CSV table of C-alpha atoms and ligand atoms in Angstrom, one decimal:
chain,number,residue,atom,x,y,z
A,24,MET,CA,78.4,93.0,89.0
A,25,ARG,CA,78.9,96.7,88.7
A,26,LEU,CA,81.4,96.8,85.9
A,27,PRO,CA,80.1,94.2,83.5
A,28,ALA,CA,82.0,94.1,80.1
A,29,LYS,CA,84.1,97.1,81.1
A,30,VAL,CA,87.9,97.3,80.5
A,31,ALA,CA,90.1,99.0,83.0
A,32,ILE,CA,93.7,100.0,83.3
A,33,VAL,CA,94.9,100.1,86.9
A,34,THR,CA,98.4,101.6,87.6
A,35,GLY,CA,100.2,100.8,90.9
A,36,ALA,CA,98.3,97.5,90.7
A,37,ALA,CA,101.0,95.4,92.4
A,38,SER,CA,100.5,96.6,95.9
A,39,GLY,CA,98.3,98.4,98.4
A,40,ILE,CA,95.4,100.4,97.1
A,41,GLY,CA,96.0,99.7,93.4
A,42,LEU,CA,96.0,96.0,94.1
A,43,ALA,CA,92.7,96.2,96.0
A,44,VAL,CA,91.2,98.2,93.2
A,45,ALA,CA,92.4,95.7,90.5
A,46,LYS,CA,90.9,92.8,92.5
A,47,ARG,CA,87.6,94.6,93.1
A,48,PHE,CA,87.2,95.8,89.5
A,49,ALA,CA,87.8,92.3,88.3
A,50,ALA,CA,85.4,90.8,90.8
A,51,GLU,CA,82.8,93.3,89.5
A,52,GLY,CA,83.2,92.0,85.9
A,53,ALA,CA,85.8,94.3,84.4
A,54,ALA,CA,88.8,93.0,82.4
A,55,VAL,CA,91.8,94.6,84.1
A,56,MET,CA,95.2,95.5,82.8
A,57,LEU,CA,97.4,95.6,85.9
A,58,ALA,CA,100.4,98.0,85.4
A,59,ASP,CA,103.3,98.5,87.8
A,60,THR,CA,107.0,98.9,87.9
A,61,SER,CA,107.1,95.8,90.2
A,62,GLU,CA,106.9,92.9,87.9
A,63,SER,CA,107.0,89.9,90.2
A,64,ALA,CA,104.3,91.3,92.6
A,65,GLY,CA,102.2,92.4,89.6
A,66,VAL,CA,102.3,89.0,87.9
A,67,ALA,CA,101.4,87.3,91.2
A,68,ALA,CA,98.4,89.7,91.6
A,69,MET,CA,97.3,89.0,88.0
A,70,GLU,CA,97.5,85.3,88.6
A,71,GLN,CA,95.4,85.6,91.8
A,72,ILE,CA,92.7,87.5,89.9
A,73,VAL,CA,92.7,84.9,87.1
A,74,ALA,CA,92.6,82.0,89.6
A,75,ALA,CA,89.5,83.6,91.1
A,76,GLY,CA,87.8,83.6,87.7
A,77,GLY,CA,88.6,87.2,86.7
A,78,ARG,CA,90.0,88.5,83.4
A,79,ALA,CA,93.4,90.2,83.8
A,80,LYS,CA,96.8,90.8,82.3
A,81,PHE,CA,99.9,92.4,83.7
A,82,VAL,CA,102.3,94.8,82.0
A,83,ARG,CA,105.4,96.4,83.4
A,84,LEU,CA,105.0,100.2,83.4
A,85,ASP,CA,106.8,103.2,84.8
A,86,VAL,CA,104.1,105.8,84.6
A,87,SER,CA,106.6,108.6,84.2
A,88,ARG,CA,107.7,107.3,80.8
A,89,PRO,CA,105.5,108.5,78.0
A,90,ASP,CA,106.6,105.7,75.6
A,91,GLU,CA,105.7,103.0,78.0
A,92,VAL,CA,102.4,104.5,78.9
A,93,LYS,CA,101.4,104.7,75.2
A,94,GLN,CA,102.4,101.0,74.7
A,95,VAL,CA,100.2,100.0,77.7
A,96,VAL,CA,97.1,101.7,76.2
A,97,GLU,CA,97.8,100.1,72.8
A,98,ARG,CA,98.3,96.7,74.4
A,99,THR,CA,95.1,97.0,76.5
A,100,LEU,CA,93.1,97.8,73.4
A,101,ALA,CA,94.7,94.9,71.5
A,102,GLU,CA,94.1,92.4,74.4
A,103,PHE,CA,90.6,93.5,75.5
A,104,GLY,CA,89.2,95.4,72.5
A,105,ASP,CA,88.1,98.5,74.4
A,106,LEU,CA,88.9,100.8,77.3
A,107,HIS,CA,86.4,102.4,79.7
A,108,ILE,CA,88.2,103.1,83.0
A,109,LEU,CA,91.6,104.4,84.1
A,110,PHE,CA,92.6,104.1,87.7
A,111,ASN,CA,95.8,106.2,88.3
A,112,GLY,CA,97.0,104.5,91.5
A,113,ALA,CA,100.8,104.5,91.1
A,114,GLY,CA,102.5,106.7,93.7
A,115,ILE,CA,105.5,107.2,95.9
A,116,LEU,CA,106.0,109.0,99.2
A,117,THR,CA,108.9,110.9,100.5
A,118,TYR,CA,109.1,113.0,103.6
A,119,GLY,CA,111.0,116.3,104.2
A,120,THR,CA,110.7,120.0,104.2
A,121,VAL,CA,111.8,122.0,101.1
A,122,LEU,CA,115.2,122.4,102.7
A,123,GLU,CA,115.5,118.6,103.3
A,124,THR,CA,114.2,117.6,99.8
A,125,THR,CA,116.8,117.3,97.0
A,126,LEU,CA,115.9,118.5,93.5
A,127,GLU,CA,116.1,114.9,92.3
A,128,ALA,CA,113.6,113.7,95.0
A,129,TRP,CA,111.3,116.5,94.1
A,130,GLN,CA,111.5,115.8,90.4
A,131,ARG,CA,110.9,112.1,90.9
A,132,ILE,CA,107.8,112.4,93.1
A,133,ILE,CA,106.3,115.0,90.7
A,134,ALA,CA,107.2,112.7,87.8
A,135,VAL,CA,105.4,109.7,89.3
A,136,ASN,CA,102.5,111.1,91.2
A,137,LEU,CA,101.5,114.0,89.0
A,138,THR,CA,103.1,113.6,85.6
A,139,GLY,CA,102.2,109.9,85.7
A,140,ALA,CA,98.5,110.7,86.1
A,141,PHE,CA,98.8,113.3,83.3
A,142,LEU,CA,100.6,110.9,80.9
A,143,CYS,CA,98.2,108.0,81.5
A,144,SER,CA,95.1,110.3,81.2
A,145,LYS,CA,96.6,111.8,78.0
A,146,ALA,CA,97.1,108.4,76.5
A,147,VAL,CA,93.6,107.0,77.3
A,148,LEU,CA,91.6,110.2,76.4
A,149,PRO,CA,91.7,109.9,72.6
A,150,HIS,CA,90.0,106.5,72.8
A,151,MET,CA,87.5,107.7,75.4
A,152,VAL,CA,86.7,110.9,73.4
A,153,ALA,CA,86.2,108.9,70.2
A,154,LYS,CA,83.8,106.6,72.1
A,155,GLY,CA,82.1,109.5,73.9
A,156,ARG,CA,82.5,107.9,77.3
A,157,GLY,CA,85.0,106.9,80.0
A,158,ALA,CA,85.8,107.3,83.7
A,159,ILE,CA,89.2,108.3,85.1
A,160,VAL,CA,89.8,107.9,88.8
A,161,ASN,CA,92.9,109.5,90.3
A,162,VAL,CA,94.3,109.1,93.8
A,163,SER,CA,94.9,112.3,95.6
A,164,SER,CA,95.1,112.3,99.4
A,165,THR,CA,93.5,114.0,102.3
A,166,THR,CA,96.9,115.7,102.6
A,167,GLY,CA,97.1,117.6,99.3
A,168,SER,CA,93.4,117.9,98.6
A,169,HIS,CA,92.1,119.3,101.9
A,170,ASP,CA,95.1,120.4,103.8
A,171,ALA,CA,98.9,120.2,103.9
A,172,CYS,CA,101.0,118.4,106.6
A,173,ALA,CA,104.5,119.0,108.0
A,174,HIS,CA,107.6,117.5,106.5
A,175,ALA,CA,106.1,116.3,103.2
A,176,ALA,CA,106.5,119.3,100.8
A,177,ALA,CA,107.0,117.3,97.6
A,178,TYR,CA,104.3,114.7,98.3
A,179,VAL,CA,101.7,117.3,99.3
A,180,SER,CA,102.6,119.4,96.3
A,181,SER,CA,102.2,116.4,94.0
A,182,LYS,CA,98.8,115.6,95.5
A,183,GLY,CA,97.7,119.2,95.3
A,184,GLY,CA,98.5,119.0,91.6
A,185,VAL,CA,96.5,115.8,91.2
A,186,THR,CA,93.5,117.5,92.8
A,187,LEU,CA,93.5,120.3,90.4
A,188,LEU,CA,94.4,118.1,87.4
A,189,THR,CA,91.3,116.1,88.3
A,190,ARG,CA,89.1,119.1,88.4
A,191,SER,CA,90.5,120.6,85.2
A,192,MET,CA,90.1,117.3,83.2
A,193,ALA,CA,86.6,116.9,84.6
A,194,ILE,CA,85.6,120.3,83.2
A,195,ASP,CA,87.4,119.9,79.9
A,196,PHE,CA,86.0,116.4,79.1
A,197,ALA,CA,82.5,116.5,80.7
A,198,LYS,CA,80.9,117.3,77.3
A,199,HIS,CA,82.6,114.2,75.8
A,200,GLY,CA,80.9,111.9,78.3
A,201,ILE,CA,84.1,111.4,80.4
A,202,ARG,CA,84.0,111.7,84.1
A,203,VAL,CA,87.2,112.4,86.1
A,204,ASN,CA,87.2,112.1,89.9
A,205,ALA,CA,89.7,111.3,92.7
A,206,VAL,CA,89.6,109.3,95.8
A,207,CYS,CA,91.4,111.0,98.7
A,208,PRO,CA,92.4,108.4,101.2
A,209,GLY,CA,93.3,109.1,104.7
A,210,PRO,CA,96.1,107.0,106.3
A,211,THR,CA,95.6,103.5,104.8
A,212,ASP,CA,97.3,100.3,105.9
A,213,THR,CA,99.5,99.6,102.9
A,214,PRO,CA,103.2,98.8,102.3
A,215,MET,CA,103.8,102.5,101.5
A,216,LEU,CA,102.8,103.6,105.0
A,217,ARG,CA,104.4,100.5,106.7
A,218,LYS,CA,107.7,101.4,105.0
A,219,ALA,CA,107.5,105.0,106.3
A,220,LEU,CA,106.4,104.4,109.9
A,221,THR,CA,107.1,101.7,112.6
A,222,PRO,CA,104.0,99.7,113.9
A,223,GLU,CA,104.1,101.8,117.1
A,224,GLN,CA,104.1,105.1,115.1
A,225,LEU,CA,101.3,103.8,112.9
A,226,ASP,CA,99.2,102.9,115.9
A,227,ALA,CA,99.7,106.3,117.5
A,228,PHE,CA,99.1,108.1,114.2
A,229,ALA,CA,95.8,106.2,113.7
A,230,LYS,CA,94.5,107.1,117.2
A,231,THR,CA,94.7,110.8,116.4
A,232,TYR,CA,91.8,110.5,113.9
A,233,PRO,CA,88.1,110.2,114.7
A,234,MET,CA,87.7,106.5,113.8
A,235,GLY,CA,91.0,105.7,115.6
A,236,ARG,CA,92.2,103.3,113.0
A,237,LEU,CA,93.9,103.1,109.6
A,238,GLY,CA,91.8,102.6,106.5
A,239,ARG,CA,92.0,99.3,104.6
A,240,PRO,CA,92.9,99.2,100.9
A,241,ASP,CA,89.5,97.5,100.2
A,242,GLU,CA,87.7,100.5,101.7
A,243,ILE,CA,89.5,102.8,99.3
A,244,ALA,CA,88.7,100.3,96.4
A,245,ALA,CA,85.0,100.5,97.3
A,246,ALA,CA,85.0,104.2,96.8
A,247,ALA,CA,87.0,103.9,93.6
A,248,LEU,CA,84.5,101.4,92.3
A,249,PHE,CA,81.6,103.8,92.9
A,250,LEU,CA,83.4,106.6,91.0
A,251,ALA,CA,84.3,104.2,88.1
A,252,SER,CA,80.9,102.7,87.8
A,253,ASP,CA,77.7,104.0,86.3
A,254,ASP,CA,76.3,104.6,89.8
A,255,ALA,CA,78.4,107.8,89.7
A,256,SER,CA,77.0,108.9,86.3
A,257,PHE,CA,76.4,112.5,87.5
A,258,VAL,CA,79.6,112.8,89.5
A,259,THR,CA,82.6,114.5,88.1
A,260,GLY,CA,85.4,116.7,89.4
A,261,GLU,CA,84.8,115.2,92.9
A,262,MET,CA,87.4,114.6,95.6
A,263,LEU,CA,85.9,111.7,97.5
A,264,HIS,CA,87.5,111.6,101.0
A,265,VAL,CA,87.7,108.1,102.4
A,266,ASP,CA,89.4,108.9,105.7
A,267,GLY,CA,87.5,107.8,108.8
A,268,GLY,CA,86.6,111.4,109.6
A,269,GLN,CA,90.1,112.9,109.3
A,270,THR,CA,89.1,115.9,107.2
A,271,ALA,CA,85.9,116.5,109.2
A,272,GLU,CA,87.9,117.9,112.0
A,273,VAL,CA,91.0,119.5,110.4
B,316,NAD,N1,98.6,104.5,102.1
B,316,NAD,C1,98.1,105.7,102.4
B,316,NAD,O1,98.0,106.0,103.5
B,316,NAD,C2,97.8,106.7,101.3
B,316,NAD,C3,97.0,107.8,101.7
B,316,NAD,C4,96.7,108.7,100.7
B,316,NAD,C5,97.0,108.5,99.3
B,316,NAD,N2,97.7,107.4,99.0
B,316,NAD,C6,98.1,107.2,97.6
B,316,NAD,O2,97.5,106.0,97.1
B,316,NAD,C7,98.3,105.5,96.0
B,316,NAD,C8,98.7,104.1,96.3
B,316,NAD,O3,99.5,104.0,97.5
B,316,NAD,P1,99.7,102.7,98.4
B,316,NAD,O4,99.6,103.2,99.8
B,316,NAD,O5,98.8,101.7,97.9
B,316,NAD,O6,101.3,102.4,98.1
B,316,NAD,P2,102.0,101.1,97.7
B,316,NAD,O7,103.5,101.5,97.9
B,316,NAD,O8,101.5,100.0,98.5
B,316,NAD,O9,101.6,100.9,96.2
B,316,NAD,C9,102.1,101.8,95.2
B,316,NAD,C10,102.4,101.0,94.0
B,316,NAD,O10,102.8,101.9,92.9
B,316,NAD,C11,103.8,101.3,92.2
B,316,NAD,N3,104.7,102.3,91.6
B,316,NAD,C12,105.5,103.2,92.2
B,316,NAD,N4,106.1,104.0,91.3
B,316,NAD,C13,105.6,103.6,90.1
B,316,NAD,C14,105.8,104.0,88.7
B,316,NAD,N5,106.7,105.0,88.4
B,316,NAD,N6,105.1,103.4,87.7
B,316,NAD,C15,104.2,102.5,88.0
B,316,NAD,N7,104.0,102.0,89.3
B,316,NAD,C16,104.7,102.6,90.3
B,316,NAD,C17,104.6,100.5,93.3
B,316,NAD,O11,105.4,99.5,92.7
B,316,NAD,C18,103.5,99.9,94.1
B,316,NAD,O12,103.1,98.7,93.6
B,316,NAD,C19,99.5,106.5,95.9
B,316,NAD,O13,99.2,107.4,95.0
B,316,NAD,C20,99.5,107.1,97.3
B,316,NAD,O14,100.1,108.4,97.3
B,316,NAD,C21,98.1,106.5,99.9
């Protein structure tokens, strides 16, 4: 058990990487508040964790809404009595150049991917500062932390923002005993990617990278677990690339 008696909020917990993180954190001993806009999938995920012997609750949350974010933190403290870890996993993906991206699409992706991480961090930090400890794990991306890619101007910009938000919070809260890091997944086999590309496109895409395959959500969760746990006690401001070698050759 690497998170015994810890309490974690996991956003984006109904699917993909967030779901794998919620399951792994719970298996490692944490009480987990799963938060997501998708209620039915989120409740099903919570029930699976509880059936496996874990401690978990689900709450519906749109991370771009400050009022809802505040309520989730209050509810977590009321349900579990403490809060040690925030995993900012909620995210959306749209493709397009600047010319192809509407203002509405730009604003939504920034609101969810970047402002969502800002709002959730802002809501948990007072408790973490008061306790003098805490770990925040954001999700950036290889694209946005290390390089850009074609036809994803809004997504890449949001992840670039997450990268520097991570570093800036790491610096600002290090002396309060709070560590802030990010996992930067390469292409990972989740519903997000499966919605964006056909199976044939995914296969061809994966073959362009050194390991020649997509990552699995549990492989990203293993890295998030390291960053959230005391094993990473001297790690802060880090972008941990989990990408099968993608960024080694870019
Ligand atoms: N899959 C990849 O290849 C990949 C690569 C790099 C980074 N990422 C990042 O990993 C994170 C998780 O992505 P995934 O691939 O697991 O996608 P996913 O679509 O499988 O899961 C994302 C989850 O976020 C939830 N969500 C979306 N908007 C929300 C909001 N406003 N409030 C709360 N929840 C919301 C969705 O309902 C969904 O359950 C995202 O930040 C994504 O950008 C994914």
